[in-house]
JSON list of C-alpha atoms in Angstrom, two decimals:
[
{"chain": "A", "resi": 1, "resn": "MET", "atom": "CA", "xyz": [-24.30, 39.24, 0.83]},
{"chain": "A", "resi": 2, "resn": "LYS", "atom": "CA", "xyz": [-21.62, 36.59, 1.32]},
{"chain": "A", "resi": 3, "resn": "LEU", "atom": "CA", "xyz": [-18.88, 39.18, 0.67]},
{"chain": "A", "resi": 4, "resn": "GLN", "atom": "CA", "xyz": [-20.44, 41.58, 3.16]},
{"chain": "A", "resi": 5, "resn": "LYS", "atom": "CA", "xyz": [-20.46, 38.82, 5.77]},
{"chain": "A", "resi": 6, "resn": "ILE", "atom": "CA", "xyz": [-16.78, 38.07, 5.18]},
{"chain": "A", "resi": 7, "resn": "LEU", "atom": "CA", "xyz": [-15.86, 41.75, 5.45]},
{"chain": "A", "resi": 8, "resn": "PHE", "atom": "CA", "xyz": [-17.87, 42.06, 8.66]},
{"chain": "A", "resi": 9, "resn": "ILE", "atom": "CA", "xyz": [-16.11, 39.06, 10.22]},
{"chain": "A", "resi": 10, "resn": "LEU", "atom": "CA", "xyz": [-12.72, 40.45, 9.21]},
{"chain": "A", "resi": 11, "resn": "PHE", "atom": "CA", "xyz": [-13.50, 43.87, 10.67]},
{"chain": "A", "resi": 12, "resn": "PHE", "atom": "CA", "xyz": [-14.88, 42.29, 13.86]},
{"chain": "A", "resi": 13, "resn": "SER", "atom": "CA", "xyz": [-11.79, 40.16, 14.36]},
{"chain": "A", "resi": 14, "resn": "MET", "atom": "CA", "xyz": [-9.42, 43.11, 13.82]},
{"chain": "A", "resi": 15, "resn": "THR", "atom": "CA", "xyz": [-11.23, 45.46, 16.17]},
{"chain": "A", "resi": 16, "resn": "LEU", "atom": "CA", "xyz": [-12.35, 43.13, 18.96]},
{"chain": "A", "resi": 17, "resn": "GLY", "atom": "CA", "xyz": [-9.56, 40.59, 18.90]},
{"chain": "A", "resi": 18, "resn": "SER", "atom": "CA", "xyz": [-5.94, 41.43, 19.51]},
{"chain": "A", "resi": 19, "resn": "PRO", "atom": "CA", "xyz": [-5.39, 45.22, 19.75]},
{"chain": "A", "resi": 20, "resn": "MET", "atom": "CA", "xyz": [-2.27, 44.82, 17.63]},
{"chain": "A", "resi": 21, "resn": "MET", "atom": "CA", "xyz": [-2.45, 44.95, 13.85]},
{"chain": "A", "resi": 22, "resn": "SER", "atom": "CA", "xyz": [0.80, 45.50, 12.01]},
{"chain": "A", "resi": 23, "resn": "PHE", "atom": "CA", "xyz": [1.36, 46.75, 8.50]},
{"chain": "A", "resi": 24, "resn": "THR", "atom": "CA", "xyz": [4.31, 48.12, 6.63]},
{"chain": "A", "resi": 25, "resn": "GLN", "atom": "CA", "xyz": [4.70, 51.48, 4.92]},
{"chain": "A", "resi": 26, "resn": "SER", "atom": "CA", "xyz": [7.76, 53.67, 4.68]},
{"chain": "A", "resi": 27, "resn": "MET", "atom": "CA", "xyz": [8.89, 57.07, 5.90]},
{"chain": "A", "resi": 28, "resn": "SER", "atom": "CA", "xyz": [12.21, 58.79, 5.26]},
{"chain": "A", "resi": 29, "resn": "ASP", "atom": "CA", "xyz": [14.19, 61.37, 7.22]},
{"chain": "A", "resi": 30, "resn": "PHE", "atom": "CA", "xyz": [16.28, 64.33, 6.00]},
{"chain": "A", "resi": 31, "resn": "ASP", "atom": "CA", "xyz": [19.32, 62.09, 5.41]},
{"chain": "A", "resi": 32, "resn": "GLY", "atom": "CA", "xyz": [17.33, 59.66, 3.27]},
{"chain": "A", "resi": 33, "resn": "ASN", "atom": "CA", "xyz": [17.15, 56.87, 5.85]},
{"chain": "A", "resi": 34, "resn": "VAL", "atom": "CA", "xyz": [14.00, 54.83, 5.25]},
{"chain": "A", "resi": 35, "resn": "TYR", "atom": "CA", "xyz": [11.91, 53.48, 8.14]},
{"chain": "A", "resi": 36, "resn": "THR", "atom": "CA", "xyz": [9.08, 51.00, 8.07]},
{"chain": "A", "resi": 37, "resn": "THR", "atom": "CA", "xyz": [6.01, 51.74, 10.16]},
{"chain": "A", "resi": 38, "resn": "VAL", "atom": "CA", "xyz": [3.93, 49.52, 12.41]},
{"chain": "A", "resi": 39, "resn": "LYS", "atom": "CA", "xyz": [0.37, 50.16, 13.52]},
{"chain": "A", "resi": 40, "resn": "ILE", "atom": "CA", "xyz": [-0.37, 49.16, 17.10]},
{"chain": "A", "resi": 41, "resn": "ASN", "atom": "CA", "xyz": [-4.03, 49.68, 17.92]},
{"chain": "A", "resi": 42, "resn": "GLN", "atom": "CA", "xyz": [-4.71, 53.29, 16.82]},
{"chain": "A", "resi": 43, "resn": "GLN", "atom": "CA", "xyz": [-1.08, 54.46, 16.85]},
{"chain": "A", "resi": 44, "resn": "THR", "atom": "CA", "xyz": [1.46, 54.18, 14.05]},
{"chain": "A", "resi": 45, "resn": "TRP", "atom": "CA", "xyz": [5.09, 53.96, 15.12]},
{"chain": "A", "resi": 46, "resn": "LEU", "atom": "CA", "xyz": [8.30, 53.91, 13.16]},
{"chain": "A", "resi": 47, "resn": "GLY", "atom": "CA", "xyz": [9.64, 50.36, 13.10]},
{"chain": "A", "resi": 48, "resn": "GLN", "atom": "CA", "xyz": [13.27, 51.33, 13.74]},
{"chain": "A", "resi": 49, "resn": "ASN", "atom": "CA", "xyz": [15.20, 53.68, 16.01]},
{"chain": "A", "resi": 50, "resn": "LEU", "atom": "CA", "xyz": [15.97, 57.11, 14.59]},
{"chain": "A", "resi": 51, "resn": "ASN", "atom": "CA", "xyz": [19.29, 57.43, 12.75]},
{"chain": "A", "resi": 52, "resn": "VAL", "atom": "CA", "xyz": [19.21, 60.98, 11.38]},
{"chain": "A", "resi": 53, "resn": "SER", "atom": "CA", "xyz": [22.06, 63.49, 11.71]},
{"chain": "A", "resi": 54, "resn": "HIS", "atom": "CA", "xyz": [20.16, 66.63, 10.62]},
{"chain": "A", "resi": 55, "resn": "PHE", "atom": "CA", "xyz": [17.18, 68.53, 11.91]},
{"chain": "A", "resi": 56, "resn": "ARG", "atom": "CA", "xyz": [14.16, 68.94, 9.63]},
{"chain": "A", "resi": 57, "resn": "ASN", "atom": "CA", "xyz": [15.41, 72.29, 8.37]},
{"chain": "A", "resi": 58, "resn": "GLY", "atom": "CA", "xyz": [18.72, 70.78, 7.26]},
{"chain": "A", "resi": 59, "resn": "ASP", "atom": "CA", "xyz": [20.87, 72.07, 10.13]},
{"chain": "A", "resi": 60, "resn": "PRO", "atom": "CA", "xyz": [23.36, 69.42, 11.23]},
{"chain": "A", "resi": 61, "resn": "ILE", "atom": "CA", "xyz": [23.00, 67.90, 14.69]},
{"chain": "A", "resi": 62, "resn": "PRO", "atom": "CA", "xyz": [26.48, 67.99, 16.23]},
{"chain": "A", "resi": 63, "resn": "GLU", "atom": "CA", "xyz": [28.12, 64.58, 16.59]},
{"chain": "A", "resi": 64, "resn": "ALA", "atom": "CA", "xyz": [30.06, 64.00, 19.81]},
{"chain": "A", "resi": 65, "resn": "THR", "atom": "CA", "xyz": [32.99, 61.72, 19.07]},
{"chain": "A", "resi": 66, "resn": "SER", "atom": "CA", "xyz": [34.61, 61.87, 22.52]},
{"chain": "A", "resi": 67, "resn": "GLU", "atom": "CA", "xyz": [33.59, 61.76, 26.17]},
{"chain": "A", "resi": 68, "resn": "GLU", "atom": "CA", "xyz": [34.67, 65.38, 26.54]},
{"chain": "A", "resi": 69, "resn": "ALA", "atom": "CA", "xyz": [32.54, 66.56, 23.63]},
{"chain": "A", "resi": 70, "resn": "TRP", "atom": "CA", "xyz": [29.51, 64.68, 24.92]},
{"chain": "A", "resi": 71, "resn": "GLU", "atom": "CA", "xyz": [29.87, 66.04, 28.43]},
{"chain": "A", "resi": 72, "resn": "LYS", "atom": "CA", "xyz": [30.38, 69.57, 27.09]},
{"chain": "A", "resi": 73, "resn": "ALA", "atom": "CA", "xyz": [27.09, 69.36, 25.18]},
{"chain": "A", "resi": 74, "resn": "SER", "atom": "CA", "xyz": [25.35, 68.22, 28.36]},
{"chain": "A", "resi": 75, "resn": "ILE", "atom": "CA", "xyz": [26.80, 71.04, 30.46]},
{"chain": "A", "resi": 76, "resn": "GLU", "atom": "CA", "xyz": [25.94, 73.65, 27.83]},
{"chain": "A", "resi": 77, "resn": "LYS", "atom": "CA", "xyz": [22.50, 72.08, 27.20]},
{"chain": "A", "resi": 78, "resn": "LYS", "atom": "CA", "xyz": [23.11, 71.79, 23.48]},
{"chain": "A", "resi": 79, "resn": "PRO", "atom": "CA", "xyz": [21.86, 69.07, 21.11]},
{"chain": "A", "resi": 80, "resn": "ALA", "atom": "CA", "xyz": [24.21, 66.19, 20.29]},
{"chain": "A", "resi": 81, "resn": "TRP", "atom": "CA", "xyz": [24.21, 62.62, 19.04]},
{"chain": "A", "resi": 82, "resn": "THR", "atom": "CA", "xyz": [26.63, 59.74, 19.10]},
{"chain": "A", "resi": 83, "resn": "TYR", "atom": "CA", "xyz": [26.85, 56.08, 18.16]},
{"chain": "A", "resi": 84, "resn": "TYR", "atom": "CA", "xyz": [27.21, 53.56, 20.95]},
{"chain": "A", "resi": 85, "resn": "GLU", "atom": "CA", "xyz": [30.94, 53.42, 21.70]},
{"chain": "A", "resi": 86, "resn": "THR", "atom": "CA", "xyz": [31.18, 56.04, 18.88]},
{"chain": "A", "resi": 87, "resn": "SER", "atom": "CA", "xyz": [31.10, 53.16, 16.36]},
{"chain": "A", "resi": 88, "resn": "SER", "atom": "CA", "xyz": [28.97, 53.47, 13.22]},
{"chain": "A", "resi": 89, "resn": "ASP", "atom": "CA", "xyz": [28.73, 49.66, 13.18]},
{"chain": "A", "resi": 90, "resn": "TYR", "atom": "CA", "xyz": [26.28, 49.93, 16.07]},
{"chain": "A", "resi": 91, "resn": "GLY", "atom": "CA", "xyz": [24.36, 52.63, 14.26]},
{"chain": "A", "resi": 92, "resn": "MET", "atom": "CA", "xyz": [23.46, 50.31, 11.41]},
{"chain": "A", "resi": 93, "resn": "ILE", "atom": "CA", "xyz": [21.46, 48.18, 13.85]},
{"chain": "A", "resi": 94, "resn": "TYR", "atom": "CA", "xyz": [20.47, 50.37, 16.78]},
{"chain": "A", "resi": 95, "resn": "GLY", "atom": "CA", "xyz": [20.41, 53.88, 15.32]},
{"chain": "A", "resi": 96, "resn": "LYS", "atom": "CA", "xyz": [21.93, 56.90, 17.04]},
{"chain": "A", "resi": 97, "resn": "LEU", "atom": "CA", "xyz": [21.85, 57.95, 20.69]},
{"chain": "A", "resi": 98, "resn": "TYR", "atom": "CA", "xyz": [20.56, 61.52, 21.23]},
{"chain": "A", "resi": 99, "resn": "ASN", "atom": "CA", "xyz": [20.55, 63.77, 24.25]},
{"chain": "A", "resi": 100, "resn": "TRP", "atom": "CA", "xyz": [17.22, 65.31, 25.17]},
{"chain": "A", "resi": 101, "resn": "PHE", "atom": "CA", "xyz": [18.32, 68.73, 23.95]},
{"chain": "A", "resi": 102, "resn": "ALA", "atom": "CA", "xyz": [18.27, 67.28, 20.42]},
{"chain": "A", "resi": 103, "resn": "VAL", "atom": "CA", "xyz": [14.87, 65.68, 21.09]},
{"chain": "A", "resi": 104, "resn": "ASN", "atom": "CA", "xyz": [13.42, 68.99, 22.27]},
{"chain": "A", "resi": 105, "resn": "ASP", "atom": "CA", "xyz": [15.05, 71.26, 19.68]},
{"chain": "A", "resi": 106, "resn": "ALA", "atom": "CA", "xyz": [12.56, 73.53, 17.89]},
{"chain": "A", "resi": 107, "resn": "ARG", "atom": "CA", "xyz": [14.10, 72.66, 14.50]},
{"chain": "A", "resi": 108, "resn": "GLY", "atom": "CA", "xyz": [12.55, 69.22, 14.74]},
{"chain": "A", "resi": 109, "resn": "LEU", "atom": "CA", "xyz": [14.31, 65.88, 15.14]},
{"chain": "A", "resi": 110, "resn": "ALA", "atom": "CA", "xyz": [11.59, 63.57, 13.85]},
{"chain": "A", "resi": 111, "resn": "PRO", "atom": "CA", "xyz": [10.98, 62.99, 10.12]},
{"chain": "A", "resi": 112, "resn": "ASN", "atom": "CA", "xyz": [8.23, 65.04, 8.50]},
{"chain": "A", "resi": 113, "resn": "GLY", "atom": "CA", "xyz": [4.85, 63.52, 9.30]},
{"chain": "A", "resi": 114, "resn": "SER", "atom": "CA", "xyz": [5.99, 62.19, 12.66]},
{"chain": "A", "resi": 115, "resn": "HIS", "atom": "CA", "xyz": [7.04, 63.44, 16.09]},
{"chain": "A", "resi": 116, "resn": "ILE", "atom": "CA", "xyz": [8.74, 62.36, 19.29]},
{"chain": "A", "resi": 117, "resn": "PRO", "atom": "CA", "xyz": [6.03, 60.69, 21.41]},
{"chain": "A", "resi": 118, "resn": "THR", "atom": "CA", "xyz": [4.91, 62.22, 24.67]},
{"chain": "A", "resi": 119, "resn": "GLU", "atom": "CA", "xyz": [4.68, 60.29, 27.92]},
{"chain": "A", "resi": 120, "resn": "ALA", "atom": "CA", "xyz": [0.91, 60.16, 27.39]},
{"chain": "A", "resi": 121, "resn": "GLU", "atom": "CA", "xyz": [1.34, 58.58, 23.94]},
{"chain": "A", "resi": 122, "resn": "TRP", "atom": "CA", "xyz": [3.68, 55.94, 25.36]},
{"chain": "A", "resi": 123, "resn": "ASN", "atom": "CA", "xyz": [1.03, 55.24, 28.01]},
{"chain": "A", "resi": 124, "resn": "VAL", "atom": "CA", "xyz": [-1.54, 54.61, 25.27]},
{"chain": "A", "resi": 125, "resn": "LEU", "atom": "CA", "xyz": [0.85, 52.01, 23.88]},
{"chain": "A", "resi": 126, "resn": "VAL", "atom": "CA", "xyz": [1.23, 50.45, 27.33]},
{"chain": "A", "resi": 127, "resn": "VAL", "atom": "CA", "xyz": [-2.54, 50.05, 27.67]},
{"chain": "A", "resi": 128, "resn": "ALA", "atom": "CA", "xyz": [-2.82, 48.54, 24.17]},
{"chain": "A", "resi": 129, "resn": "LEU", "atom": "CA", "xyz": [-0.23, 45.93, 25.14]},
{"chain": "A", "resi": 130, "resn": "GLY", "atom": "CA", "xyz": [-2.00, 44.86, 28.33]},
{"chain": "A", "resi": 131, "resn": "GLY", "atom": "CA", "xyz": [-0.26, 47.02, 30.93]},
{"chain": "A", "resi": 132, "resn": "GLU", "atom": "CA", "xyz": [3.29, 47.85, 31.93]},
{"chain": "A", "resi": 133, "resn": "ASN", "atom": "CA", "xyz": [3.97, 44.39, 33.40]},
{"chain": "A", "resi": 134, "resn": "LYS", "atom": "CA", "xyz": [3.40, 42.67, 30.04]},
{"chain": "A", "resi": 135, "resn": "ALA", "atom": "CA", "xyz": [4.31, 45.35, 27.52]},
{"chain": "A", "resi": 136, "resn": "GLY", "atom": "CA", "xyz": [8.07, 44.79, 27.49]},
{"chain": "A", "resi": 137, "resn": "ASN", "atom": "CA", "xyz": [7.92, 41.24, 26.15]},
{"chain": "A", "resi": 138, "resn": "LYS", "atom": "CA", "xyz": [5.41, 42.27, 23.48]},
{"chain": "A", "resi": 139, "resn": "LEU", "atom": "CA", "xyz": [7.77, 45.03, 22.31]},
{"chain": "A", "resi": 140, "resn": "LYS", "atom": "CA", "xyz": [11.12, 43.23, 22.37]},
{"chain": "A", "resi": 141, "resn": "GLU", "atom": "CA", "xyz": [12.61, 41.47, 19.37]},
{"chain": "A", "resi": 142, "resn": "LYS", "atom": "CA", "xyz": [12.49, 37.70, 19.83]},
{"chain": "A", "resi": 143, "resn": "GLY", "atom": "CA", "xyz": [15.59, 35.63, 20.41]},
{"chain": "A", "resi": 144, "resn": "THR", "atom": "CA", "xyz": [19.15, 36.45, 21.35]},
{"chain": "A", "resi": 145, "resn": "GLU", "atom": "CA", "xyz": [20.68, 37.69, 18.10]},
{"chain": "A", "resi": 146, "resn": "HIS", "atom": "CA", "xyz": [20.83, 41.16, 19.64]},
{"chain": "A", "resi": 147, "resn": "TRP", "atom": "CA", "xyz": [19.47, 40.60, 23.15]},
{"chain": "A", "resi": 148, "resn": "ARG", "atom": "CA", "xyz": [21.46, 39.03, 25.96]},
{"chain": "A", "resi": 149, "resn": "VAL", "atom": "CA", "xyz": [20.34, 35.59, 27.18]},
{"chain": "A", "resi": 150, "resn": "PRO", "atom": "CA", "xyz": [17.68, 34.69, 28.29]},
{"chain": "A", "resi": 151, "resn": "ASN", "atom": "CA", "xyz": [15.16, 37.08, 26.64]},
{"chain": "A", "resi": 152, "resn": "LYS", "atom": "CA", "xyz": [13.06, 33.90, 26.54]},
{"chain": "A", "resi": 153, "resn": "ALA", "atom": "CA", "xyz": [9.61, 35.42, 26.96]},
{"chain": "A", "resi": 154, "resn": "ALA", "atom": "CA", "xyz": [9.97, 38.12, 24.29]},
{"chain": "A", "resi": 155, "resn": "THR", "atom": "CA", "xyz": [7.34, 37.74, 21.56]},
{"chain": "A", "resi": 156, "resn": "ASN", "atom": "CA", "xyz": [7.46, 41.02, 19.58]},
{"chain": "A", "resi": 157, "resn": "GLU", "atom": "CA", "xyz": [3.78, 40.41, 18.85]},
{"chain": "A", "resi": 158, "resn": "SER", "atom": "CA", "xyz": [3.36, 44.18, 18.56]},
{"chain": "A", "resi": 159, "resn": "GLY", "atom": "CA", "xyz": [5.83, 44.38, 15.66]},
{"chain": "A", "resi": 160, "resn": "PHE", "atom": "CA", "xyz": [7.71, 47.17, 17.47]},
{"chain": "A", "resi": 161, "resn": "THR", "atom": "CA", "xyz": [10.98, 45.16, 17.46]},
{"chain": "A", "resi": 162, "resn": "ALA", "atom": "CA", "xyz": [12.59, 46.85, 20.45]},
{"chain": "A", "resi": 163, "resn": "LEU", "atom": "CA", "xyz": [16.38, 46.47, 20.48]},
{"chain": "A", "resi": 164, "resn": "PRO", "atom": "CA", "xyz": [18.92, 46.88, 23.31]},
{"chain": "A", "resi": 165, "resn": "GLY", "atom": "CA", "xyz": [20.68, 50.03, 22.17]},
{"chain": "A", "resi": 166, "resn": "GLY", "atom": "CA", "xyz": [22.05, 50.93, 25.60]},
{"chain": "A", "resi": 167, "resn": "LEU", "atom": "CA", "xyz": [22.81, 54.49, 26.67]},
{"chain": "A", "resi": 168, "resn": "ASN", "atom": "CA", "xyz": [25.52, 57.10, 27.03]},
{"chain": "A", "resi": 169, "resn": "TYR", "atom": "CA", "xyz": [25.67, 58.83, 30.40]},
{"chain": "A", "resi": 170, "resn": "SER", "atom": "CA", "xyz": [25.90, 62.62, 30.43]},
{"chain": "A", "resi": 171, "resn": "PHE", "atom": "CA", "xyz": [29.61, 62.34, 31.33]},
{"chain": "A", "resi": 172, "resn": "GLY", "atom": "CA", "xyz": [30.25, 60.12, 28.32]},
{"chain": "A", "resi": 173, "resn": "SER", "atom": "CA", "xyz": [30.26, 56.51, 29.57]},
{"chain": "A", "resi": 174, "resn": "PHE", "atom": "CA", "xyz": [28.43, 53.84, 27.52]},
{"chain": "A", "resi": 175, "resn": "VAL", "atom": "CA", "xyz": [26.50, 51.02, 29.22]},
{"chain": "A", "resi": 176, "resn": "SER", "atom": "CA", "xyz": [23.76, 48.39, 28.76]},
{"chain": "A", "resi": 177, "resn": "GLN", "atom": "CA", "xyz": [24.06, 47.62, 25.04]},
{"chain": "A", "resi": 178, "resn": "GLU", "atom": "CA", "xyz": [22.66, 44.07, 24.53]},
{"chain": "A", "resi": 179, "resn": "SER", "atom": "CA", "xyz": [20.82, 44.19, 27.86]},
{"chain": "A", "resi": 180, "resn": "LYS", "atom": "CA", "xyz": [18.56, 47.28, 27.82]},
{"chain": "A", "resi": 181, "resn": "GLY", "atom": "CA", "xyz": [16.76, 49.55, 25.40]},
{"chain": "A", "resi": 182, "resn": "PHE", "atom": "CA", "xyz": [15.88, 53.16, 26.29]},
{"chain": "A", "resi": 183, "resn": "TRP", "atom": "CA", "xyz": [13.71, 55.67, 24.42]},
{"chain": "A", "resi": 184, "resn": "TRP", "atom": "CA", "xyz": [13.20, 59.34, 25.15]},
{"chain": "A", "resi": 185, "resn": "THR", "atom": "CA", "xyz": [9.78, 60.91, 25.33]},
{"chain": "A", "resi": 186, "resn": "SER", "atom": "CA", "xyz": [9.25, 64.59, 24.57]},
{"chain": "A", "resi": 187, "resn": "THR", "atom": "CA", "xyz": [7.99, 65.10, 28.13]},
{"chain": "A", "resi": 188, "resn": "ALA", "atom": "CA", "xyz": [10.22, 66.92, 30.61]},
{"chain": "A", "resi": 189, "resn": "ASP", "atom": "CA", "xyz": [10.17, 65.85, 34.24]},
{"chain": "A", "resi": 190, "resn": "SER", "atom": "CA", "xyz": [12.05, 68.86, 35.65]},
{"chain": "A", "resi": 191, "resn": "ASN", "atom": "CA", "xyz": [14.53, 71.50, 34.53]},
{"chain": "A", "resi": 192, "resn": "ASP", "atom": "CA", "xyz": [17.24, 68.85, 34.44]},
{"chain": "A", "resi": 193, "resn": "THR", "atom": "CA", "xyz": [15.41, 65.58, 33.72]},
{"chain": "A", "resi": 194, "resn": "ALA", "atom": "CA", "xyz": [13.02, 64.10, 31.15]},
{"chain": "A", "resi": 195, "resn": "ILE", "atom": "CA", "xyz": [10.82, 61.00, 30.92]},
{"chain": "A", "resi": 196, "resn": "LEU", "atom": "CA", "xyz": [11.86, 57.84, 29.09]},
{"chain": "A", "resi": 197, "resn": "TYR", "atom": "CA", "xyz": [10.77, 54.22, 28.70]},
{"chain": "A", "resi": 198, "resn": "SER", "atom": "CA", "xyz": [12.96, 51.15, 29.00]},
{"chain": "A", "resi": 199, "resn": "VAL", "atom": "CA", "xyz": [12.90, 47.37, 28.45]},
{"chain": "A", "resi": 200, "resn": "THR", "atom": "CA", "xyz": [15.37, 44.81, 29.80]},
{"chain": "A", "resi": 201, "resn": "TYR", "atom": "CA", "xyz": [16.63, 41.41, 28.60]},
{"chain": "A", "resi": 202, "resn": "ASP", "atom": "CA", "xyz": [15.45, 39.50, 31.69]},
{"chain": "A", "resi": 203, "resn": "ARG", "atom": "CA", "xyz": [12.20, 41.32, 32.48]},
{"chain": "A", "resi": 204, "resn": "SER", "atom": "CA", "xyz": [8.74, 41.42, 30.93]},
{"chain": "A", "resi": 205, "resn": "ASP", "atom": "CA", "xyz": [7.80, 44.98, 31.85]},
{"chain": "A", "resi": 206, "resn": "LEU", "atom": "CA", "xyz": [8.12, 48.37, 30.20]},
{"chain": "A", "resi": 207, "resn": "SER", "atom": "CA", "xyz": [9.56, 50.79, 32.74]},
{"chain": "A", "resi": 208, "resn": "ASN", "atom": "CA", "xyz": [8.74, 54.49, 33.04]},
{"chain": "A", "resi": 209, "resn": "LEU", "atom": "CA", "xyz": [11.83, 56.39, 34.25]},
{"chain": "A", "resi": 210, "resn": "PHE", "atom": "CA", "xyz": [13.47, 59.81, 34.19]},
{"chain": "A", "resi": 211, "resn": "PHE", "atom": "CA", "xyz": [17.08, 60.64, 33.39]},
{"chain": "A", "resi": 212, "resn": "ASN", "atom": "CA", "xyz": [19.27, 63.70, 33.16]},
{"chain": "A", "resi": 213, "resn": "LYS", "atom": "CA", "xyz": [18.64, 65.46, 29.84]},
{"chain": "A", "resi": 214, "resn": "GLY", "atom": "CA", "xyz": [22.30, 65.08, 28.89]},
{"chain": "A", "resi": 215, "resn": "VAL", "atom": "CA", "xyz": [22.05, 61.27, 28.71]},
{"chain": "A", "resi": 216, "resn": "GLY", "atom": "CA", "xyz": [22.14, 59.71, 25.22]},
{"chain": "A", "resi": 217, "resn": "LEU", "atom": "CA", "xyz": [19.21, 57.42, 24.41]},
{"chain": "A", "resi": 218, "resn": "SER", "atom": "CA", "xyz": [17.51, 55.90, 21.40]},
{"chain": "A", "resi": 219, "resn": "VAL", "atom": "CA", "xyz": [14.53, 57.68, 19.84]},
{"chain": "A", "resi": 220, "resn": "ARG", "atom": "CA", "xyz": [11.47, 56.04, 18.33]},
{"chain": "A", "resi": 221, "resn": "CYS", "atom": "CA", "xyz": [9.02, 58.32, 16.53]},
{"chain": "A", "resi": 222, "resn": "ILE", "atom": "CA", "xyz": [5.25, 58.15, 16.11]},
{"chain": "A", "resi": 223, "resn": "LYS", "atom": "CA", "xyz": [3.22, 59.38, 13.15]},
{"chain": "A", "resi": 224, "resn": "ASP", "atom": "CA", "xyz": [1.31, 62.63, 13.48]}
]
């Protein structure tokens, strides 16, 4: 009876207290990169940005190592990835930047057992974190090891550990590393644009935006 009471109290506190309960498992992509997972309310997200260079079927995703190559992929609406400033040193921390044509490719960008979240799935996360005005601080990594000062209100209480990976414009210009993090959704906004979410070093909110599909952004996957 005493054990049942303890289990009931534990279940009650997990379900009616904070909506965030984190735990760690692992998931690997085609290249063998291993990701932890974090459970936030009823969703399970990968704990790091995607860093894979192959689709699920083994086909390579073309790497763009110059502004010209990146812009060409955008104009031709073909999948591509790059590291911020084309430096693999950034990739070790922030993962790769992908255009939306890679995100939306039928061969599958996400590791088996996961997928690129839709706008609706991101919105579920927003609600779990108390709304868009509060969600950013609950997603961002604490401190200024990677984030620009001040980042003072970031708590990472969700366990998501959002990092400022920046972006690569469709014409091949890198900006916002250390100050902003951007993540594609799988939801298109128009023939030329798609929906994304963003957090900033000096703001507490999680912004819902749309960019040209040729822009390079981070990708965070969610379990099926």
